[in-house]
Amino acid sequence: MAKSVKLENVTKTFTDDQRKSTHAVDHINLHIKEGQFTTLLGPSGCGKTTTLRMIAGFEDLSEGNIFFGDENVKQIPANKRDCTMVFQSYALFPHMTVYDNICYGLRLKKLSKQEIDKRVTPIMDIMNLHVNANRMPNQLSGGQQQRVALARALVMEPGVLLFDEPLSNLDAKLRITMRDEIRRIQKKLGITAVYVTHDQSEAMSLSDQIVVMNAGKIEQVGTPMEIYQQPTSKFVSDFIGTANFLDGKVESQSDDMLTVQTKDTKLDVYQDNALSFREGQPVSIVVRPEAIIIDEQGTEKAKVTKSVFMGHIQEYEVEYGGVSLYAIVADPGGKKTYSAGDEVSVRFSQQSLHVVPAS
Ligand SMILES: Nc1ncnc2c1ncn2[C@@H]1O[C@H](COP(=O)(O)OP(=O)(O)OP(=O)(O)O)[C@@H](O)[C@H]1O
Ligand SMILES: [Mg+2]
């Protein structure tokens, strides 16, 4: 049965030999609904693995509590918690066949052979592993080994399934196939999944909910679309996707609109939390590359400094008011393109703009 996971004030402080403390995870609160796919995303060292290891029970908490459903699992050892972890390194037993690797946990639980077969067969079907059942792990490709590791976790039917960068040893194409596979199986079986990655496209494509972490803290929690379209900080907007920033000050605001004065222009930006800003507050307007319209009809003059044809898009760098903006134009074959040195004008697709505090 899938379980919800709740982190309450969870903190992990490591102290080294010189008594120097690292706050690897710093008072985080998080609710993961049952059956939901949640990704912890953030730069190296931000505390993703430590958070996951505390959920699994491999690491004690310095402070706080973790609940699976209504049960506080803080004092429950890892092997008694209703969760399984899939590692980056696969961690298969090298001396066991694929079949025995997958059955290992169920045998430990002393399930009958019949019961084991009943659980293992459908998972091996889904993962397309039957032909390799009698092979040893070293006779398999990386992708096949990762499928075995995934099957071994799934047959345990855990209430919570944890993944720590499970695809980072695979090549780009296989990563995409495997991530689609993981999402398909997770949805089909209705498993609660917590997935750690620093790859934003993996997080966007897999998740119901993304948790962006920075230096042991949670920066923002939201659906992939919320995180991309309504980032609450410069950090999040820069980490997810590509962001240009136009710096300025709030000139005025209403319920759902901010007027921002930048060095060169004044822009109206519609957003729900407009009233959380104050007049005169230094802000940055997040301008996504696809929100920049380049032509010759506008009043805002700019100069193309770089133009690259990529097939499906044209990439530009334009100099606008002392700032270099990165822009992309889709379907360039059907449009007028510009070259480095061309004088153009820029406009910004208004519904794609978003204001965040300056720091
Ligand atoms: N056992 C440990 N002892 C001391 N410090 C640790 C220990 N494990 C992790 N840390 C520190 O805690 C912080 C968070 O580490 P963590 O492994 O959780 O990061 P991460 O987000 O998973 O990074 P990566 O993307 O590189 O895997 C880092 O500063 C790390 O050096
Ligand atoms: Mg890690």
Short mmCIF file of C-alpha atoms and ligand atoms in Angstrom, two decimals:
data_model
loop_
_atom_site.label_atom_id
_atom_site.label_comp_id
_atom_site.label_asym_id
_atom_site.label_seq_id
_atom_site.Cartn_x
_atom_site.Cartn_y
_atom_site.Cartn_z
CA MET A 1 0.00 0.00 0.00
CA ALA A 2 1.38 3.39 -1.04
CA LYS A 3 2.02 5.68 1.90
CA SER A 4 2.27 9.43 2.29
CA VAL A 5 5.53 10.86 3.64
CA LYS A 6 5.76 13.88 5.90
CA LEU A 7 8.99 15.62 6.91
CA GLU A 8 8.61 17.85 9.93
CA ASN A 9 11.45 20.22 10.79
CA VAL A 10 13.95 17.63 9.54
CA THR A 11 17.56 18.59 10.23
CA LYS A 12 20.90 16.87 9.81
CA THR A 13 24.08 18.36 11.17
CA PHE A 14 27.37 16.58 10.51
CA THR A 15 30.30 17.37 12.78
CA ASP A 16 33.80 16.56 11.55
CA ASP A 17 37.00 15.76 13.53
CA GLN A 18 37.80 19.46 13.95
CA ARG A 19 34.34 19.95 15.44
CA LYS A 20 33.25 21.94 12.42
CA SER A 21 29.53 21.56 11.77
CA THR A 22 27.80 21.24 8.38
CA HIS A 23 24.07 21.81 8.26
CA ALA A 24 23.47 19.34 5.44
CA VAL A 25 19.71 19.56 5.89
CA ASP A 26 18.30 22.56 7.70
CA HIS A 27 14.79 22.42 9.21
CA ILE A 28 12.86 21.25 6.20
CA ASN A 29 9.11 20.63 6.08
CA LEU A 30 7.60 18.67 3.24
CA HIS A 31 4.43 16.71 2.50
CA ILE A 32 4.44 13.99 -0.14
CA LYS A 33 1.03 12.57 -0.92
CA GLU A 34 0.52 8.85 -1.39
CA GLY A 35 1.00 7.74 -4.98
CA GLN A 36 2.76 10.99 -5.83
CA PHE A 37 6.07 11.29 -7.67
CA THR A 38 8.23 13.87 -5.91
CA THR A 39 11.69 14.94 -7.01
CA LEU A 40 14.34 16.57 -4.85
CA LEU A 41 16.29 18.80 -7.20
CA GLY A 42 19.25 21.03 -6.50
CA PRO A 43 22.98 21.60 -7.00
CA SER A 44 25.68 19.30 -5.68
CA GLY A 45 25.93 19.35 -1.90
CA CYS A 46 22.49 20.90 -1.26
CA GLY A 47 21.36 17.96 0.90
CA LYS A 48 19.32 15.77 -1.46
CA THR A 49 20.99 12.45 -0.68
CA THR A 50 21.08 13.18 3.05
CA THR A 51 17.32 13.88 3.01
CA LEU A 52 16.66 10.65 1.11
CA ARG A 53 18.87 8.64 3.46
CA MET A 54 16.97 10.00 6.46
CA ILE A 55 13.67 8.95 4.86
CA ALA A 56 15.14 5.48 4.25
CA GLY A 57 16.47 5.23 7.79
CA PHE A 58 20.16 5.02 6.79
CA GLU A 59 20.86 8.28 8.59
CA ASP A 60 19.62 9.45 11.99
CA LEU A 61 17.91 12.83 12.28
CA SER A 62 19.60 15.57 14.31
CA GLU A 63 16.18 17.16 14.80
CA GLY A 64 12.62 16.73 13.57
CA ASN A 65 10.35 13.84 12.64
CA ILE A 66 9.45 11.73 9.61
CA PHE A 67 6.04 10.15 9.16
CA PHE A 68 4.94 7.38 6.78
CA GLY A 69 1.17 7.83 6.78
CA ASP A 70 0.32 8.50 10.44
CA GLU A 71 3.26 6.55 11.78
CA ASN A 72 6.35 8.33 13.10
CA VAL A 73 9.23 6.25 11.71
CA LYS A 74 12.07 8.17 13.37
CA GLN A 75 12.95 5.29 15.72
CA ILE A 76 12.27 2.50 13.19
CA PRO A 77 15.45 0.97 11.68
CA ALA A 78 15.92 0.99 7.90
CA ASN A 79 15.19 -2.70 7.40
CA LYS A 80 11.86 -2.40 9.23
CA ARG A 81 10.66 0.68 7.32
CA ASP A 82 8.18 0.18 4.51
CA CYS A 83 10.50 1.61 1.87
CA THR A 84 13.13 0.51 -0.65
CA MET A 85 15.92 2.49 -2.26
CA VAL A 86 17.33 2.26 -5.79
CA PHE A 87 20.93 3.44 -5.96
CA GLN A 88 23.00 5.12 -8.66
CA SER A 89 25.45 2.20 -8.55
CA TYR A 90 22.67 -0.46 -8.98
CA ALA A 91 24.23 -2.42 -6.04
CA LEU A 92 23.37 -5.85 -7.48
CA PHE A 93 24.82 -8.99 -5.89
CA PRO A 94 27.53 -10.04 -8.39
CA HIS A 95 27.44 -13.76 -7.50
CA MET A 96 23.66 -14.14 -8.01
CA THR A 97 21.66 -14.52 -11.22
CA VAL A 98 19.23 -11.83 -12.29
CA TYR A 99 16.33 -13.92 -11.00
CA ASP A 100 17.96 -14.50 -7.61
CA ASN A 101 18.85 -10.83 -7.30
CA ILE A 102 15.22 -9.88 -7.86
CA CYS A 103 13.93 -12.53 -5.39
CA TYR A 104 16.49 -11.77 -2.69
CA GLY A 105 14.35 -9.54 -0.49
CA LEU A 106 11.29 -11.75 -0.77
CA ARG A 107 13.31 -14.82 0.24
CA LEU A 108 14.57 -12.92 3.27
CA LYS A 109 10.94 -12.34 4.13
CA LYS A 110 10.49 -16.14 3.93
CA LEU A 111 7.72 -15.99 1.35
CA SER A 112 6.79 -19.30 -0.34
CA LYS A 113 8.19 -20.08 -3.79
CA GLN A 114 4.69 -19.73 -5.21
CA GLU A 115 4.17 -16.35 -3.63
CA ILE A 116 7.58 -15.19 -4.88
CA ASP A 117 6.80 -16.28 -8.45
CA LYS A 118 3.46 -14.50 -8.30
CA ARG A 119 5.15 -11.22 -7.47
CA VAL A 120 8.29 -11.55 -9.60
CA THR A 121 6.79 -12.75 -12.89
CA PRO A 122 4.65 -9.66 -13.66
CA ILE A 123 7.48 -7.28 -12.77
CA MET A 124 9.91 -9.22 -14.98
CA ASP A 125 7.29 -8.98 -17.74
CA ILE A 126 6.98 -5.23 -17.36
CA MET A 127 10.76 -4.78 -17.27
CA ASN A 128 11.35 -7.22 -20.12
CA LEU A 129 13.84 -9.25 -18.11
CA HIS A 130 12.85 -12.88 -18.70
CA VAL A 131 15.49 -13.55 -21.36
CA ASN A 132 18.17 -12.49 -18.89
CA ALA A 133 16.79 -14.35 -15.87
CA ASN A 134 19.71 -16.77 -15.60
CA ARG A 135 22.51 -14.35 -16.45
CA MET A 136 24.92 -12.88 -13.95
CA PRO A 137 24.98 -9.05 -13.49
CA ASN A 138 28.38 -8.71 -15.20
CA GLN A 139 26.84 -10.16 -18.36
CA LEU A 140 24.35 -7.30 -18.59
CA SER A 141 24.54 -3.78 -20.00
CA GLY A 142 24.20 -0.78 -17.68
CA GLY A 143 20.59 -0.25 -18.67
CA GLN A 144 19.74 -3.92 -18.09
CA GLN A 145 21.44 -3.84 -14.69
CA GLN A 146 19.44 -0.78 -13.72
CA ARG A 147 16.24 -2.54 -14.76
CA VAL A 148 17.16 -5.46 -12.48
CA ALA A 149 17.81 -3.04 -9.63
CA LEU A 150 14.44 -1.42 -10.26
CA ALA A 151 12.65 -4.80 -10.47
CA ARG A 152 14.30 -5.88 -7.22
CA ALA A 153 12.91 -2.78 -5.51
CA LEU A 154 9.45 -3.05 -7.06
CA VAL A 155 8.79 -6.69 -6.07
CA MET A 156 9.04 -5.60 -2.44
CA GLU A 157 5.87 -3.55 -3.08
CA PRO A 158 7.18 -0.83 -0.79
CA GLY A 159 4.93 1.88 0.63
CA VAL A 160 7.61 4.35 -0.43
CA LEU A 161 10.17 3.91 -3.22
CA LEU A 162 13.31 6.02 -3.07
CA PHE A 163 15.71 6.73 -5.93
CA ASP A 164 19.12 8.38 -5.68
CA GLU A 165 20.20 9.51 -9.16
CA PRO A 166 19.44 6.04 -10.57
CA LEU A 167 20.10 6.97 -14.19
CA SER A 168 23.31 8.96 -13.99
CA ASN A 169 25.50 6.07 -15.17
CA LEU A 170 23.52 5.60 -18.36
CA ASP A 171 23.99 7.27 -21.73
CA ALA A 172 21.67 10.11 -22.73
CA LYS A 173 19.30 8.06 -24.87
CA LEU A 174 18.93 5.25 -22.38
CA ARG A 175 18.30 7.75 -19.60
CA ILE A 176 15.24 8.99 -21.43
CA THR A 177 13.93 5.48 -22.10
CA MET A 178 14.48 4.45 -18.48
CA ARG A 179 12.93 7.56 -17.00
CA ASP A 180 9.81 7.04 -19.10
CA GLU A 181 9.77 3.42 -17.92
CA ILE A 182 10.08 4.44 -14.26
CA ARG A 183 7.25 6.95 -14.58
CA ARG A 184 5.02 4.44 -16.40
CA ILE A 185 5.50 1.72 -13.78
CA GLN A 186 5.18 4.13 -10.86
CA LYS A 187 1.85 5.40 -12.23
CA LYS A 188 0.60 1.92 -13.07
CA LEU A 189 1.36 0.57 -9.60
CA GLY A 190 0.41 3.81 -7.79
CA ILE A 191 3.66 3.87 -5.81
CA THR A 192 4.79 6.85 -3.72
CA ALA A 193 8.18 7.82 -5.15
CA VAL A 194 10.87 10.20 -3.95
CA TYR A 195 13.53 10.76 -6.58
CA VAL A 196 16.81 12.63 -6.25
CA THR A 197 18.46 14.26 -9.24
CA HIS A 198 20.36 17.36 -10.25
CA ASP A 199 19.11 17.00 -13.82
CA GLN A 200 16.30 19.47 -14.38
CA SER A 201 14.87 17.77 -17.47
CA GLU A 202 14.60 14.51 -15.54
CA ALA A 203 12.78 16.34 -12.75
CA MET A 204 10.43 18.12 -15.16
CA SER A 205 9.50 14.96 -17.03
CA LEU A 206 9.01 12.64 -14.05
CA SER A 207 7.45 14.67 -11.29
CA ASP A 208 4.06 15.53 -9.91
CA GLN A 209 5.91 17.73 -7.44
CA ILE A 210 9.41 19.24 -7.58
CA VAL A 211 11.24 20.30 -4.43
CA VAL A 212 14.06 22.72 -5.26
CA MET A 213 16.75 22.64 -2.58
CA ASN A 214 19.61 25.03 -1.94
CA ALA A 215 22.19 24.80 0.86
CA GLY A 216 20.16 22.42 3.03
CA LYS A 217 16.91 24.37 2.70
CA ILE A 218 13.85 24.12 0.51
CA GLU A 219 13.66 27.05 -1.92
CA GLN A 220 10.35 26.16 -3.53
CA VAL A 221 7.86 23.31 -3.89
CA GLY A 222 5.48 23.06 -6.84
CA THR A 223 4.42 21.28 -9.99
CA PRO A 224 6.94 21.46 -12.86
CA MET A 225 4.80 24.16 -14.47
CA GLU A 226 4.59 26.26 -11.29
CA ILE A 227 8.31 26.01 -10.73
CA TYR A 228 9.05 27.08 -14.31
CA GLN A 229 6.41 29.77 -14.72
CA GLN A 230 6.15 31.13 -11.19
CA PRO A 231 9.57 30.83 -9.58
CA THR A 232 9.77 32.63 -6.25
CA SER A 233 13.49 33.43 -6.36
CA LYS A 234 16.33 34.16 -8.73
CA PHE A 235 17.93 30.89 -7.65
CA VAL A 236 14.94 28.79 -8.73
CA SER A 237 14.44 30.65 -12.02
CA ASP A 238 18.10 30.20 -12.87
CA PHE A 239 18.21 26.56 -11.84
CA ILE A 240 15.12 25.48 -13.79
CA GLY A 241 15.41 26.33 -17.44
CA THR A 242 17.35 29.32 -18.68
CA ALA A 243 16.59 32.77 -17.36
CA ASN A 244 17.54 36.29 -18.42
CA PHE A 245 17.16 38.93 -15.74
CA LEU A 246 16.13 42.53 -16.21
CA ASP A 247 16.83 44.37 -12.98
CA GLY A 248 14.63 47.19 -11.82
CA LYS A 249 12.37 48.60 -9.12
CA VAL A 250 8.67 48.19 -8.47
CA GLU A 251 7.03 51.44 -9.49
CA SER A 252 3.47 50.50 -8.61
CA GLN A 253 1.33 47.47 -8.01
CA SER A 254 -2.27 46.32 -7.95
CA ASP A 255 -3.94 42.98 -7.07
CA ASP A 256 -2.47 41.12 -9.98
CA MET A 257 -0.06 43.45 -11.73
CA LEU A 258 3.35 44.96 -11.09
CA THR A 259 4.79 47.87 -13.01
CA VAL A 260 8.54 47.59 -13.01
CA GLN A 261 10.89 50.36 -14.05
CA THR A 262 14.12 48.99 -15.48
CA LYS A 263 17.05 51.07 -16.66
CA ASP A 264 15.64 51.40 -20.15
CA THR A 265 11.98 50.64 -20.07
CA LYS A 266 8.84 50.14 -18.05
CA LEU A 267 7.11 46.78 -18.07
CA ASP A 268 3.75 45.60 -16.74
CA VAL A 269 3.88 42.07 -15.38
CA TYR A 270 0.75 40.19 -14.39
CA GLN A 271 1.14 37.84 -11.47
CA ASP A 272 -1.00 36.61 -8.58
CA ASN A 273 1.33 37.58 -5.78
CA ALA A 274 1.82 41.17 -6.95
CA LEU A 275 0.81 42.56 -3.56
CA SER A 276 3.59 40.69 -1.78
CA PHE A 277 6.02 43.22 -3.31
CA ARG A 278 6.32 46.79 -2.10
CA GLU A 279 6.76 50.01 -3.98
CA GLY A 280 10.41 50.81 -4.64
CA GLN A 281 11.51 47.21 -3.97
CA PRO A 282 14.50 46.11 -6.07
CA VAL A 283 13.37 43.21 -8.26
CA SER A 284 14.41 41.19 -11.28
CA ILE A 285 12.13 40.35 -14.15
CA VAL A 286 12.66 36.77 -15.29
CA VAL A 287 12.61 36.70 -19.07
CA ARG A 288 12.66 33.20 -20.53
CA PRO A 289 14.49 32.86 -23.88
CA GLU A 290 11.27 31.87 -25.65
CA ALA A 291 9.51 35.00 -24.34
CA ILE A 292 11.68 37.34 -26.38
CA ILE A 293 10.25 38.45 -29.70
CA ILE A 294 12.84 39.69 -32.15
CA ASP A 295 11.83 41.77 -35.16
CA GLU A 296 12.17 45.31 -36.45
CA GLN A 297 8.77 46.67 -35.45
CA GLY A 298 9.21 47.51 -31.79
CA THR A 299 10.51 50.63 -30.11
CA GLU A 300 13.04 48.85 -27.88
CA LYS A 301 16.21 48.78 -29.92
CA ALA A 302 18.71 45.94 -29.63
CA LYS A 303 21.67 44.55 -31.52
CA VAL A 304 22.23 40.92 -32.46
CA THR A 305 25.61 39.76 -31.18
CA LYS A 306 25.26 36.06 -31.95
CA SER A 307 22.96 34.01 -34.15
CA VAL A 308 23.09 30.23 -34.40
CA PHE A 309 20.85 27.99 -36.51
CA MET A 310 20.10 24.80 -34.57
CA GLY A 311 17.53 23.27 -36.90
CA HIS A 312 14.43 23.35 -34.72
CA ILE A 313 15.32 26.71 -33.17
CA GLN A 314 17.42 29.79 -33.88
CA GLU A 315 19.51 30.90 -30.94
CA TYR A 316 20.28 34.58 -30.51
CA GLU A 317 22.25 36.75 -28.20
CA VAL A 318 21.12 40.35 -28.30
CA GLU A 319 22.55 43.39 -26.59
CA TYR A 320 19.70 45.31 -25.01
CA GLY A 321 20.24 48.26 -22.70
CA GLY A 322 23.64 47.06 -21.56
CA VAL A 323 22.38 43.52 -20.88
CA SER A 324 23.07 40.49 -23.03
CA LEU A 325 19.86 38.51 -23.53
CA TYR A 326 19.72 34.89 -24.70
CA ALA A 327 16.72 34.30 -26.93
CA ILE A 328 15.34 31.37 -28.90
CA VAL A 329 12.96 31.45 -31.81
CA ALA A 330 11.15 28.24 -32.70
CA ASP A 331 10.63 27.04 -36.28
CA PRO A 332 13.24 29.42 -37.76
CA GLY A 333 12.84 27.97 -41.25
CA GLY A 334 9.55 29.81 -41.67
CA LYS A 335 10.74 33.16 -40.30
CA LYS A 336 13.09 35.96 -41.10
CA THR A 337 16.37 35.35 -39.33
CA TYR A 338 18.96 37.88 -38.26
CA SER A 339 22.74 37.77 -38.17
CA ALA A 340 25.32 39.13 -35.78
CA GLY A 341 25.55 42.91 -36.20
CA ASP A 342 21.92 43.40 -37.26
CA GLU A 343 19.95 46.17 -35.57
CA VAL A 344 16.64 44.76 -34.34
CA SER A 345 13.98 45.49 -31.77
CA VAL A 346 12.93 43.28 -28.87
CA ARG A 347 9.57 42.80 -27.23
CA PHE A 348 8.64 40.49 -24.43
CA SER A 349 5.69 38.14 -24.49
CA GLN A 350 3.89 39.55 -21.48
CA GLN A 351 2.28 36.39 -20.11
CA SER A 352 5.72 34.78 -19.90
CA LEU A 353 7.31 37.44 -17.71
CA HIS A 354 7.67 36.94 -13.98
CA VAL A 355 9.00 39.14 -11.19
CA VAL A 356 11.19 37.85 -8.35
CA PRO A 357 12.92 39.71 -5.49
CA ALA A 358 16.33 41.01 -6.53
CA SER A 359 18.23 38.86 -4.07
N1 LIG B 1 28.78 11.58 6.27
C1 LIG B 1 29.00 12.88 6.13
N2 LIG B 1 29.85 13.55 6.95
C2 LIG B 1 30.06 14.88 6.85
N3 LIG B 1 29.45 15.65 5.93
C3 LIG B 1 28.60 15.06 5.08
C4 LIG B 1 28.33 13.65 5.13
N4 LIG B 1 27.44 13.36 4.14
C5 LIG B 1 27.17 14.52 3.52
N5 LIG B 1 27.86 15.55 4.07
C6 LIG B 1 27.80 16.96 3.66
O1 LIG B 1 26.45 17.36 3.67
C7 LIG B 1 26.14 18.20 2.57
C8 LIG B 1 25.01 17.59 1.76
O2 LIG B 1 25.45 16.39 1.15
P1 LIG B 1 24.51 15.48 0.23
O3 LIG B 1 25.26 14.25 -0.09
O4 LIG B 1 23.20 15.32 0.90
O5 LIG B 1 24.35 16.40 -1.06
P2 LIG B 1 23.64 16.11 -2.46
O6 LIG B 1 22.63 17.19 -2.64
O7 LIG B 1 23.15 14.72 -2.52
O8 LIG B 1 24.82 16.36 -3.50
P3 LIG B 1 25.22 15.58 -4.88
O9 LIG B 1 24.33 16.15 -5.94
O10 LIG B 1 26.63 15.97 -5.08
O11 LIG B 1 25.02 14.11 -4.66
C9 LIG B 1 27.45 18.36 1.80
O12 LIG B 1 28.04 19.55 2.21
C10 LIG B 1 28.27 17.16 2.24
O13 LIG B 1 29.63 17.44 2.18
MG MG B 2 23.69 13.05 -3.69
#
